[in-house]
CSV table of C-alpha atoms in Angstrom, one decimal:
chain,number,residue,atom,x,y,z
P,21,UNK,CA,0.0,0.0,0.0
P,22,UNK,CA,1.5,3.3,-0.8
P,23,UNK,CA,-0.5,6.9,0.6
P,24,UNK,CA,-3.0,4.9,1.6
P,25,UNK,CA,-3.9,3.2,-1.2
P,26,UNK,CA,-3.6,-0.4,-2.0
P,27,UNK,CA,-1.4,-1.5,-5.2
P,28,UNK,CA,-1.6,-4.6,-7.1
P,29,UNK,CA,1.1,-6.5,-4.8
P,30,UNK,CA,-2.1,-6.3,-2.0
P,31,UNK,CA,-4.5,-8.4,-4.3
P,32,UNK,CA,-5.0,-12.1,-5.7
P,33,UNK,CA,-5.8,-12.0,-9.0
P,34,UNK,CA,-6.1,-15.4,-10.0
P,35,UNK,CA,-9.3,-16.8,-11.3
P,36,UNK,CA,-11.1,-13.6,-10.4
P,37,UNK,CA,-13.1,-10.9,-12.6
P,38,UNK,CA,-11.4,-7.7,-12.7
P,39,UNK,CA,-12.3,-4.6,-14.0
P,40,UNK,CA,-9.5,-2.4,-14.9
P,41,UNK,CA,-10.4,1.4,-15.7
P,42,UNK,CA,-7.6,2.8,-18.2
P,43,UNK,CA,-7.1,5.7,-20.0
P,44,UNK,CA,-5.9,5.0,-23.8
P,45,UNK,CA,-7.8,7.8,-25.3
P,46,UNK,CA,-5.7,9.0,-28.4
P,47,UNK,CA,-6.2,10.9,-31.5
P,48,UNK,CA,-8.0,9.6,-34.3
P,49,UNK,CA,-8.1,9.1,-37.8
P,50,UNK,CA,-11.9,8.8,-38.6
P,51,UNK,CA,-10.8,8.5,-42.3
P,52,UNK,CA,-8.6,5.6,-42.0
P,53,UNK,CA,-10.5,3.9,-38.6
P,54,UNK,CA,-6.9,4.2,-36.7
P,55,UNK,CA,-5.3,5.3,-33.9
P,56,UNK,CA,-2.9,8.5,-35.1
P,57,UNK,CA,-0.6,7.9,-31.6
P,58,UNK,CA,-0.6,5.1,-29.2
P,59,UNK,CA,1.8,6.2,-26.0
P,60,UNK,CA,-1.1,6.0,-23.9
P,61,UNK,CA,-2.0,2.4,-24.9
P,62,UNK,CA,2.0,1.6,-24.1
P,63,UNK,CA,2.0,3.1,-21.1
P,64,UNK,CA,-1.0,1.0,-19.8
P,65,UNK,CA,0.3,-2.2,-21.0
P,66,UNK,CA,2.1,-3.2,-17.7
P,67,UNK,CA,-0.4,-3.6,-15.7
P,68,UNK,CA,-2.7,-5.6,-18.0
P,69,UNK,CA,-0.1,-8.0,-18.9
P,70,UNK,CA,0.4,-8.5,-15.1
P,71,UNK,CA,-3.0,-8.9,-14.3
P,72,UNK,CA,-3.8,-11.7,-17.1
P,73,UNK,CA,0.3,-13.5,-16.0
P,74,UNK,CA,-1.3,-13.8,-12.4
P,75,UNK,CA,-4.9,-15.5,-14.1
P,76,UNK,CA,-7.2,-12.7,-13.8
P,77,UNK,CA,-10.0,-12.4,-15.9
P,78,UNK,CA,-9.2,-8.5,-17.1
P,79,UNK,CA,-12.5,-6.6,-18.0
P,80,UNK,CA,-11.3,-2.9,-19.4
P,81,UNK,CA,-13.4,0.0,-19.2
P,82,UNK,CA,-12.0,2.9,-21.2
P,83,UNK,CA,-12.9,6.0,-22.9
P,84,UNK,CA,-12.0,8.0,-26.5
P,85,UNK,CA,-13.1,11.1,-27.6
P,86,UNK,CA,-13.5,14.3,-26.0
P,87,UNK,CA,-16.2,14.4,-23.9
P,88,UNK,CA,-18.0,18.1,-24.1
P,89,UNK,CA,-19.4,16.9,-27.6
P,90,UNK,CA,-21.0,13.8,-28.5
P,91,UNK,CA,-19.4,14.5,-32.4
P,92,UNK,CA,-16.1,13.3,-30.6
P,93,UNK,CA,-17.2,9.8,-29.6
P,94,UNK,CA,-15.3,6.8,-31.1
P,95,UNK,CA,-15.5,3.2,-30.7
P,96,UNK,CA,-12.4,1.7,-28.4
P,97,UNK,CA,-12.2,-1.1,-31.5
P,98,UNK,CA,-9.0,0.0,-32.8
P,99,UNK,CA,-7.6,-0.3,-29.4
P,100,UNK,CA,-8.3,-3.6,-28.9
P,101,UNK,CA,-6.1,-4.3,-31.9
P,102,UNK,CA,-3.3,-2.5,-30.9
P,103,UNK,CA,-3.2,-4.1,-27.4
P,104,UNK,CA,-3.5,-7.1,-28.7
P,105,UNK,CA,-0.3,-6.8,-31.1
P,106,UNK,CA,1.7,-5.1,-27.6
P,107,UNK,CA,0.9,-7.9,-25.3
P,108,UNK,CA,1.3,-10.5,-28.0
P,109,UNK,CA,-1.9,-12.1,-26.7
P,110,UNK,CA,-5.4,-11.9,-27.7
P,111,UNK,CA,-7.7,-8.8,-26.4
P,112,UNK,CA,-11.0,-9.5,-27.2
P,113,UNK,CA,-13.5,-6.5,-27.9
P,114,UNK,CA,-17.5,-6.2,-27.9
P,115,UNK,CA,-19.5,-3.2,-28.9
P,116,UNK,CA,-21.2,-3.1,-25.6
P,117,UNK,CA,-20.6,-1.1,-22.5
P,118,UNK,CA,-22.9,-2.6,-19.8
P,119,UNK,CA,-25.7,-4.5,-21.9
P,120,UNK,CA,-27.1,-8.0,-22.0
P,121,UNK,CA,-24.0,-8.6,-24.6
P,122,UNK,CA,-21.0,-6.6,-22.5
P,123,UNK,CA,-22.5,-9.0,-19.3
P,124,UNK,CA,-22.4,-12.1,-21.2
P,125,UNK,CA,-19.2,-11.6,-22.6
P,126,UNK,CA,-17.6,-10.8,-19.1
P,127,UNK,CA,-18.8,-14.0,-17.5
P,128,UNK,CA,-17.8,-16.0,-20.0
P,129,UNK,CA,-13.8,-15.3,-19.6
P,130,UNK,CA,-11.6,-17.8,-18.7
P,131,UNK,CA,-8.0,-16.9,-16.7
P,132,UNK,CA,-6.0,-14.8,-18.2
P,133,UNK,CA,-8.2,-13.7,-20.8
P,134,UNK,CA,-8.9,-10.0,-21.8
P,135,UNK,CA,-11.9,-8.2,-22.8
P,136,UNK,CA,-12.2,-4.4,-24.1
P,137,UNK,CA,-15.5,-2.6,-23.4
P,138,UNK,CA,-16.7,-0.2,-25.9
P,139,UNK,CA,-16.4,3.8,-25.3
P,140,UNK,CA,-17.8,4.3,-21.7
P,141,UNK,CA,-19.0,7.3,-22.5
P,142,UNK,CA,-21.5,6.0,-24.3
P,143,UNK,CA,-23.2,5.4,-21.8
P,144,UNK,CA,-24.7,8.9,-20.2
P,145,UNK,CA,-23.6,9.0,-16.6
P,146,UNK,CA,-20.1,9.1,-17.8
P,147,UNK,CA,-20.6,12.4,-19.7
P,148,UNK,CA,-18.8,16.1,-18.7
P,149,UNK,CA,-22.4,17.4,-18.6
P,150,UNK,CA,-23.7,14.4,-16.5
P,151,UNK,CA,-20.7,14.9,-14.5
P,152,UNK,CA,-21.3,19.1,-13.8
P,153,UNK,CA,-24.5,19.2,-14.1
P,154,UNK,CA,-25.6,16.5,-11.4
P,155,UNK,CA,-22.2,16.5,-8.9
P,156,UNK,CA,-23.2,12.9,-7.5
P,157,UNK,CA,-21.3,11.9,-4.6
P,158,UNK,CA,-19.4,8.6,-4.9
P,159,UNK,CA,-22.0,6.9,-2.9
P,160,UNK,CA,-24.7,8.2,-5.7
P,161,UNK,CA,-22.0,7.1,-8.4
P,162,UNK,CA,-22.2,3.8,-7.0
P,163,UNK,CA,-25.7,3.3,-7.7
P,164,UNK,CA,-25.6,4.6,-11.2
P,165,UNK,CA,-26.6,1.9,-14.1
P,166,UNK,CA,-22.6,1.4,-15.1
P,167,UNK,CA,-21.6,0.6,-11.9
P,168,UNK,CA,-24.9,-1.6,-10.6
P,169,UNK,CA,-24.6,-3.5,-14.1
P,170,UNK,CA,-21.0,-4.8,-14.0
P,171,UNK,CA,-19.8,-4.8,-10.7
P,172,UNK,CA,-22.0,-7.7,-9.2
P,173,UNK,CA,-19.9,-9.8,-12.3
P,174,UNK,CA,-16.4,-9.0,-10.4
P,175,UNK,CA,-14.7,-9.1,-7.7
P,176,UNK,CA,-12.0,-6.3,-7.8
P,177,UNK,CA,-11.4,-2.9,-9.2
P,178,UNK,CA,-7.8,-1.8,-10.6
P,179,UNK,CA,-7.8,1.9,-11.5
P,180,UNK,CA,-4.8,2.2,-14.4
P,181,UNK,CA,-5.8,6.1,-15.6
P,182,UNK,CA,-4.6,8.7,-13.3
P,183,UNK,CA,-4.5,10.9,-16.8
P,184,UNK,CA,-8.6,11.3,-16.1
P,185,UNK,CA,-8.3,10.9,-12.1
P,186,UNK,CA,-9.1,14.5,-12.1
P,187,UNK,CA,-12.6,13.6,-13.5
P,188,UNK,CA,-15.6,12.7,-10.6
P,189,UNK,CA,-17.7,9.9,-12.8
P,190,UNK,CA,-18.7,6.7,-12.5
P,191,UNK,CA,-16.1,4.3,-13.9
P,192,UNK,CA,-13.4,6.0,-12.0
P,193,UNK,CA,-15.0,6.8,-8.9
P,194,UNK,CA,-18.2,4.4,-8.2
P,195,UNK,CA,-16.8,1.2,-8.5
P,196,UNK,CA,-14.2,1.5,-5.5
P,197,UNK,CA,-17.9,2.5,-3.6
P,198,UNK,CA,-18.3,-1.6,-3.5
P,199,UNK,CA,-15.9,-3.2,-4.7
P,200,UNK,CA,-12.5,-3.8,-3.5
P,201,UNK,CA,-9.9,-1.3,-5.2
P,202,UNK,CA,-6.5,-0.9,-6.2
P,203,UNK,CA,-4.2,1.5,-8.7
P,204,UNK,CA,-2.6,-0.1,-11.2
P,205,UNK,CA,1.2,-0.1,-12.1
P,206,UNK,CA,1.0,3.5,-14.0
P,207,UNK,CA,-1.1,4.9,-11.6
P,208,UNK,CA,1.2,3.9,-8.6
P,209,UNK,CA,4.1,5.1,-11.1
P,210,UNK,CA,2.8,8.6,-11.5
P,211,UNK,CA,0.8,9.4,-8.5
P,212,UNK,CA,4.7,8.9,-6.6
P,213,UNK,CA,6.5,10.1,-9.0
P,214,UNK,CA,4.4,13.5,-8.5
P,215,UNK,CA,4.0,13.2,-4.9
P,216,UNK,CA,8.0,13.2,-4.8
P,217,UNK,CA,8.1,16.2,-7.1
P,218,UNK,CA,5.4,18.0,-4.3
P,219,UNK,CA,6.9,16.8,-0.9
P,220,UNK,CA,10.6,16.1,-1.8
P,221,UNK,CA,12.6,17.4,-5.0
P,222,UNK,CA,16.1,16.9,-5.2
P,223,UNK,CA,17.0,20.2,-5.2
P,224,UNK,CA,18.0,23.4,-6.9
P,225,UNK,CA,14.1,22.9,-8.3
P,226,UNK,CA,12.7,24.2,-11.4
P,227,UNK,CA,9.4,24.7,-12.8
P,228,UNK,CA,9.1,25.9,-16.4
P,229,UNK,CA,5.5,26.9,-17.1
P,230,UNK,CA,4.2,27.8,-20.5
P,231,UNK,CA,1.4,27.3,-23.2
P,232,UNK,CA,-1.7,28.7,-22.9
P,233,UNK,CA,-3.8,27.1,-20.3
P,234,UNK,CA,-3.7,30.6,-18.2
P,235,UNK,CA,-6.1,29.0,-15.2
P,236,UNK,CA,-4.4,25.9,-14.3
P,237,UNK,CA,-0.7,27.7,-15.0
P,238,UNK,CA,-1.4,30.0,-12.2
P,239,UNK,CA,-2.7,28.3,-9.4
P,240,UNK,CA,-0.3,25.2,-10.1
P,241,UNK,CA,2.4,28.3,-9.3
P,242,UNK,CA,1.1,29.9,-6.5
P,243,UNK,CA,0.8,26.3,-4.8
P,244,UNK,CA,4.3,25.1,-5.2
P,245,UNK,CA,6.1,28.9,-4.4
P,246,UNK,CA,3.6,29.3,-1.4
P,247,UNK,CA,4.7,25.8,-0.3
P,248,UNK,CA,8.4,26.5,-1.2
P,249,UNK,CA,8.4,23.6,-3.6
P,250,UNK,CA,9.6,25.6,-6.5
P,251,UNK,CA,12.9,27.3,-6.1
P,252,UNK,CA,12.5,29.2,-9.3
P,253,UNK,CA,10.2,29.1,-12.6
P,254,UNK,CA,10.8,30.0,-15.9
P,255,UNK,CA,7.9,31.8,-18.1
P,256,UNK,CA,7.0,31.5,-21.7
P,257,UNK,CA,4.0,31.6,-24.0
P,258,UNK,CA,0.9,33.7,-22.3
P,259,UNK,CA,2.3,33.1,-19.0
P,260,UNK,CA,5.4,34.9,-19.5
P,261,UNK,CA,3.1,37.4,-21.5
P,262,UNK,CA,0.6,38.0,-18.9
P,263,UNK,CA,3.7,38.9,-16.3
P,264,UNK,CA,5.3,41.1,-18.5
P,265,UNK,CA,2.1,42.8,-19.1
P,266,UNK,CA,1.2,42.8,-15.4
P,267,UNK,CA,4.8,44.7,-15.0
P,268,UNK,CA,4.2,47.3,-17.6
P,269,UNK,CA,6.7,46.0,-20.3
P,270,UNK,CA,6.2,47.1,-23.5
P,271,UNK,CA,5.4,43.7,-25.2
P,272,UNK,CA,3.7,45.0,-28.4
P,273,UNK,CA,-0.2,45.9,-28.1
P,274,UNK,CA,-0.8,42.7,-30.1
P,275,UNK,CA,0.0,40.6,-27.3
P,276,UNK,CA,-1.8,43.2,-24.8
P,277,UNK,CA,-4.8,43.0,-27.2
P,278,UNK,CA,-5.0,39.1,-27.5
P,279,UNK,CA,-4.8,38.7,-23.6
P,280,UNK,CA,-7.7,41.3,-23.0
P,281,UNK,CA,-10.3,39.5,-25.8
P,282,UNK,CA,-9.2,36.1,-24.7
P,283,UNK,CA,-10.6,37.1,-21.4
P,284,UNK,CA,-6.9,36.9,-19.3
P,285,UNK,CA,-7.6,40.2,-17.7
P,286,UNK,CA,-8.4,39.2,-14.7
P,287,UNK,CA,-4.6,37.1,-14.4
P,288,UNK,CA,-2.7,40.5,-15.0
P,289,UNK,CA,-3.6,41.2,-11.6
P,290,UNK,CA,-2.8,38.2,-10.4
P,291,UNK,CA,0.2,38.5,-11.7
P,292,UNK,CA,1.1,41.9,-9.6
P,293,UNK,CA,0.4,39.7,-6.6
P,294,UNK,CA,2.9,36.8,-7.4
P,295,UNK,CA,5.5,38.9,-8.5
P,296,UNK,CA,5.4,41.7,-5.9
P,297,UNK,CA,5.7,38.4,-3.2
P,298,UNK,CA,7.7,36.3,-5.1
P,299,UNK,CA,9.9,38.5,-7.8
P,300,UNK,CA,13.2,36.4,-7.0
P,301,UNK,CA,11.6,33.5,-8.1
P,302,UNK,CA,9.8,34.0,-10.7
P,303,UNK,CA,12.2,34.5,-14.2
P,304,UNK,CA,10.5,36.1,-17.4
P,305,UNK,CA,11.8,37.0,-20.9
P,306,UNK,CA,14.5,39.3,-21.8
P,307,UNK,CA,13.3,39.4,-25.5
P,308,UNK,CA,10.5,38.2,-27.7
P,309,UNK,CA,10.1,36.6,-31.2
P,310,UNK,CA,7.5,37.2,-33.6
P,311,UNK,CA,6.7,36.4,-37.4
P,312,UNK,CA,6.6,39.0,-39.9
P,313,UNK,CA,6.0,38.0,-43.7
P,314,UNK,CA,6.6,34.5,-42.9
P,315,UNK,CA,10.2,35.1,-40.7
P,316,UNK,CA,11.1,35.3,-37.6
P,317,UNK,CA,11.9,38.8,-35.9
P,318,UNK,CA,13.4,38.7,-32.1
P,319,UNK,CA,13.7,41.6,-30.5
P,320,UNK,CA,14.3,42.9,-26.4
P,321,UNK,CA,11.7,43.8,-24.6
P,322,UNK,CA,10.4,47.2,-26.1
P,323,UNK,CA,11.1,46.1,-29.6
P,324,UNK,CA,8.1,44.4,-30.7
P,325,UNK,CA,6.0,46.2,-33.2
P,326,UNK,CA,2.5,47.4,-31.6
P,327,UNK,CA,0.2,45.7,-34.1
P,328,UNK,CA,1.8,42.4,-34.0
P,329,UNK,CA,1.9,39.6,-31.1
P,330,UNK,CA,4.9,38.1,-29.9
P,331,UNK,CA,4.8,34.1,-30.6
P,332,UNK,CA,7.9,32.6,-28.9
P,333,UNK,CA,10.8,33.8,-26.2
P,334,UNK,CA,13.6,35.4,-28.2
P,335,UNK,CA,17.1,33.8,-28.0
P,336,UNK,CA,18.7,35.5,-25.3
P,337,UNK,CA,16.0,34.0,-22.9
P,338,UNK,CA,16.9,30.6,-24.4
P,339,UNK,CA,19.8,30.6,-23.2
P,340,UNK,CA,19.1,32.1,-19.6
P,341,UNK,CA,16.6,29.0,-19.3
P,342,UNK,CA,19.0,26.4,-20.6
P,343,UNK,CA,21.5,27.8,-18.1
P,344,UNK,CA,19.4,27.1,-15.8
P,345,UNK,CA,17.9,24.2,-16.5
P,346,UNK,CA,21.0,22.8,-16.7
P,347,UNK,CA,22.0,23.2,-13.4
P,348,UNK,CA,19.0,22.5,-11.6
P,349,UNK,CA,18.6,18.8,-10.4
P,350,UNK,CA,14.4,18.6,-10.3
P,351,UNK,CA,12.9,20.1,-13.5
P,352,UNK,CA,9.4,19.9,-13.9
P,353,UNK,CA,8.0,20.9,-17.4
P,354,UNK,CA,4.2,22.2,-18.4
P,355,UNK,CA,3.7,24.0,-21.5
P,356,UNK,CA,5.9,25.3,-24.2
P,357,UNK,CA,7.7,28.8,-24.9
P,358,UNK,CA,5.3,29.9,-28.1
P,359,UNK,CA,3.6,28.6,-31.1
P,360,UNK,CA,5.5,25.4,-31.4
P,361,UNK,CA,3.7,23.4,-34.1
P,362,UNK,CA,5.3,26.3,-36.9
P,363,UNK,CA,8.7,26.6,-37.3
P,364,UNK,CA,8.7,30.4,-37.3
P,365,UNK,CA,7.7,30.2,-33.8
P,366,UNK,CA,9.1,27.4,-32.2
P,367,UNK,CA,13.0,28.1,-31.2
P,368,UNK,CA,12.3,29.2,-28.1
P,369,UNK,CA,10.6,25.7,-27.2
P,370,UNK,CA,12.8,23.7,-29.4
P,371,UNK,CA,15.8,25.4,-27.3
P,372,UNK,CA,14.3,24.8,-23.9
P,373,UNK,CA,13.7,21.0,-25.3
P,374,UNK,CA,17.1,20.4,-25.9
P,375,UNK,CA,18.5,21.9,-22.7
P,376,UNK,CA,15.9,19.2,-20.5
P,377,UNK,CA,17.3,16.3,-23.2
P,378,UNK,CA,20.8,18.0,-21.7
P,379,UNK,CA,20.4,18.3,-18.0
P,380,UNK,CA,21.8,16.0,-15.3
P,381,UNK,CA,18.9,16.7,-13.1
P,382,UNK,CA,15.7,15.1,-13.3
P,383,UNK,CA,13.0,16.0,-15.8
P,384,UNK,CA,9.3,15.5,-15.5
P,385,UNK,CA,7.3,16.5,-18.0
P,386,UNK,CA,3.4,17.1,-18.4
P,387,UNK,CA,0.7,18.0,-20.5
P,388,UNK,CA,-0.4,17.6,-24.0
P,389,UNK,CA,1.6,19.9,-25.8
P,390,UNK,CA,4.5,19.1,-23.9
P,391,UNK,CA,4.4,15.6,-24.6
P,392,UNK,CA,3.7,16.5,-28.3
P,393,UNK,CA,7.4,19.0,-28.5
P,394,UNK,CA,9.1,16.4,-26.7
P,395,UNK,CA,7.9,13.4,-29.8
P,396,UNK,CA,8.4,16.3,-32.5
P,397,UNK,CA,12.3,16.4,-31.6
P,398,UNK,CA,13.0,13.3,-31.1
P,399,UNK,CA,13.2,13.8,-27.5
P,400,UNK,CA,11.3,11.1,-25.5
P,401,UNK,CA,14.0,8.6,-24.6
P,402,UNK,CA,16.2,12.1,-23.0
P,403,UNK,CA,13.3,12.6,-20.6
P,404,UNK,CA,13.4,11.5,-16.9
P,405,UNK,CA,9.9,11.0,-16.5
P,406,UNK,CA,6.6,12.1,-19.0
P,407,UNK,CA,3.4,11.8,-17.5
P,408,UNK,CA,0.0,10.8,-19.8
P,409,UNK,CA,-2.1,13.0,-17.8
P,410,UNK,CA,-2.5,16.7,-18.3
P,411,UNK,CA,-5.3,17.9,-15.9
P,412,UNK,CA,-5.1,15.5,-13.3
P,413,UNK,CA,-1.0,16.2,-13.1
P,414,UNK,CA,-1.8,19.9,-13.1
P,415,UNK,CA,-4.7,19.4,-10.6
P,416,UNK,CA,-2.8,17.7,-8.1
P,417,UNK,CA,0.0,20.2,-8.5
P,418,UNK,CA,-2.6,23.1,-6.9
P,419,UNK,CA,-2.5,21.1,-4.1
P,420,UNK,CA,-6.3,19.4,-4.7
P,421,UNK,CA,-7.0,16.0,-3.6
P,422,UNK,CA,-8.3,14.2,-7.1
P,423,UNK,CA,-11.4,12.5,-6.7
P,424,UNK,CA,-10.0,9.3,-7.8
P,425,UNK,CA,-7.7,9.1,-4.9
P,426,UNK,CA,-10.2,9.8,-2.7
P,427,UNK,CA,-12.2,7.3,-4.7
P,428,UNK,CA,-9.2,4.3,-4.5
P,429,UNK,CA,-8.2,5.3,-0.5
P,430,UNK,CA,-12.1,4.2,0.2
P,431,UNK,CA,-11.7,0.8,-1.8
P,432,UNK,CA,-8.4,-0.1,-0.1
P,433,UNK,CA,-10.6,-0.1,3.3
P,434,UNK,CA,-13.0,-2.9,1.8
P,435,UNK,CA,-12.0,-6.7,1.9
P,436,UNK,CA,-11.3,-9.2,-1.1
């Protein structure tokens, strides 16, 4: 057991139904019917293969598709295909979530076997509006039609997806209301490897915080300086934009202008309050790139023309991060420096990439378009640790207790 909750060295697997909840949700081709990336599927793999080694019958509950629109709903066929050619061993799939058919199928697995459940959000209770709208407890998700259909036909739970462990629904939370729970071997991996990052980095530590995602990038900083987990952070994208704006640098009114109609206001001023407590700490850019008929421009602050919004960090702040990136010995990465998907834009990231390939310390990366720089440049096998989830890693990083914990601490307490 590990922070309370059990892993799978605390269960006996053998010749019992287990339903495993894993996130493999990855982009699609609708064209071609196929999975355009399958890290998530990978990463997941260990603790199915273990569970059907020790002669568990492995019922998996997963999801694909966005879940704000229905339009984004796909079948978790392909998947089954793909773990089937990882674990070298058949992984059976039925178009049925909880049905007469999905039931049936379960209860006839033998040991060892493997059975893929379509898209659990086909099912309504496991929707984001379902989910918002309603606010069940755990106790209510219990007696939702998901969890009263299938759990009576096993006899543990294994929770695999701490990338959706920030989400409060049914498959992730209900199950572990009644049956006994555990986290898989990626869960266990990144819920300590982020714990360790939160209660004890090696230190000099780093954060470098970028991208867009304004909202989570600030109150995952104001946790770890107000808790003196991060030594110093390093700004790019809107992040570093917002600062420099909240300081009264001259960024260009482009930039000013996009923050103000996306609705950032409001994180200007929150921005005067970080920086007035924690200036030391908090590193911005020096200079700024932008694209101009199709090339780059990089200029110090001051220097960007007033129509036109800066896109990346400039150079001279490359190197100021790389320095010290380099010399920290916890780096924890979420977010890019700028536009990375066009090469006008993306030095600054590309630059900042290369210096976490570089460093000695140890990296831990997050996010979705962190995880996408790192596979553009070649980068994945030069990083300490990547993490598949983006808003539960950010989530627990503001210091919240995700309702899947919560959920899994409760199932440890029940008996086999």
């Amino acid at each position: 057991m590990r922070f309370g909750i059990k892993t799978l060295d605390d269960i006996q697997a053998e010749g019992r139904t287990v339903l495993c909840r894993v996130d493999i949700n990855q982009p699609v081709d609708r064209e071609k019917g196929a999975l355009k990336s399958i890290n998530r599927i990978e990463a997941c793999v260990p603790t199915i293969r273990e569970l059907s080694d020790k002669g568990a019958k492995v019922v998996l509950l997963a999801h694909q598709g966005s879940d704000i629109e229905y339009k984004n709903y796909y079948t978790t066929r392909p998947h089954a295909a793909v773990l089937t050619r990882l674990l070298g061993r058949e992984v059976k799939w039925i178009d049925d979530v909880c049905g007469p058919a999905a039931r049936a199928a379960i209860q006839e697995l033998q040991n060892g076997e493997i059975l893929l459940l379509d898209n659990v959000r086909f099912v309504a209770e496991e929707q984001t509006l379902f989910e918002m709208k309603l606010r069940l407890t755990h106790e209510q998700q219990a007696k939702t039609l998901l969890v009263e259909k299938l759990a009576p036909l096993a006899d543990l739970y294994v929770c695999d997806a701490f990338a959706a462990a920030h989400r409060d629904q049914p498959s992730l939370c209900g199950f572990e209301q009644v049956l006994p729970s555990c986290m898989g071997r990626l869960f266990e991996k990144e819920f300590c490897t982020v714990s360790q990052v939160m209660e004890e980095p090696v230190r000099p530590c780093v954060f470098v915080l970028g991208g867009a995602k304004i909202s989570d990038a600030f109150l995952m900083m104001k946790t770890v300086l107000d808790r003196g987990v991060a030594d110093r952070i390093l700004t790019g994208g809107l992040v570093g934009n917002i600062f420099l704006a909240a300081l009264g640098k001259e960024i260009g009114q482009g930039s000013v202008d996009f923050i103000m109609k996306s609705n950032y206001g409001e994180y200007i001023e929150k921005a005067k309050e970080l920086y007035a407590r924690y200036g030391e700490q908090i590193t911005l850019p020096v200079d700024l790139a932008w694209v101009e008929g199709g090339e780059r421009r990089e200029a110090a602050l001051g220097g960007v023309p007033a129509d036109i919004a800066a896109v990346d960090v400039g150079g001279e702040t490359a190197q100021i991060y790389r320095e010290a990136i380099l010399s920290a010995k916890t780096v924890f990465v979420n977010g890019p420096m700028g536009v990375f998907e066009q090469e006008p834009s993306e030095a600054g990231t590309k630059a900042v990439w290369q210096a976490l390939a570089d460093t000695e310390g140890h990296t831990v990366l997050g996010g979705g378009d962190s995880i996408t720089a790192t596979e553009k440049y070649g980068l994945t096998d030069k990083m300490g640790y990547i993490c598949t989830g983006g808003g539960a890693l950010i989530r627990f990083l503001t210091g919240e207790e995700l309702p899947v914990v919560k959920a899994l601490r409760h199932g440890a307490g029940l008996g086999q």
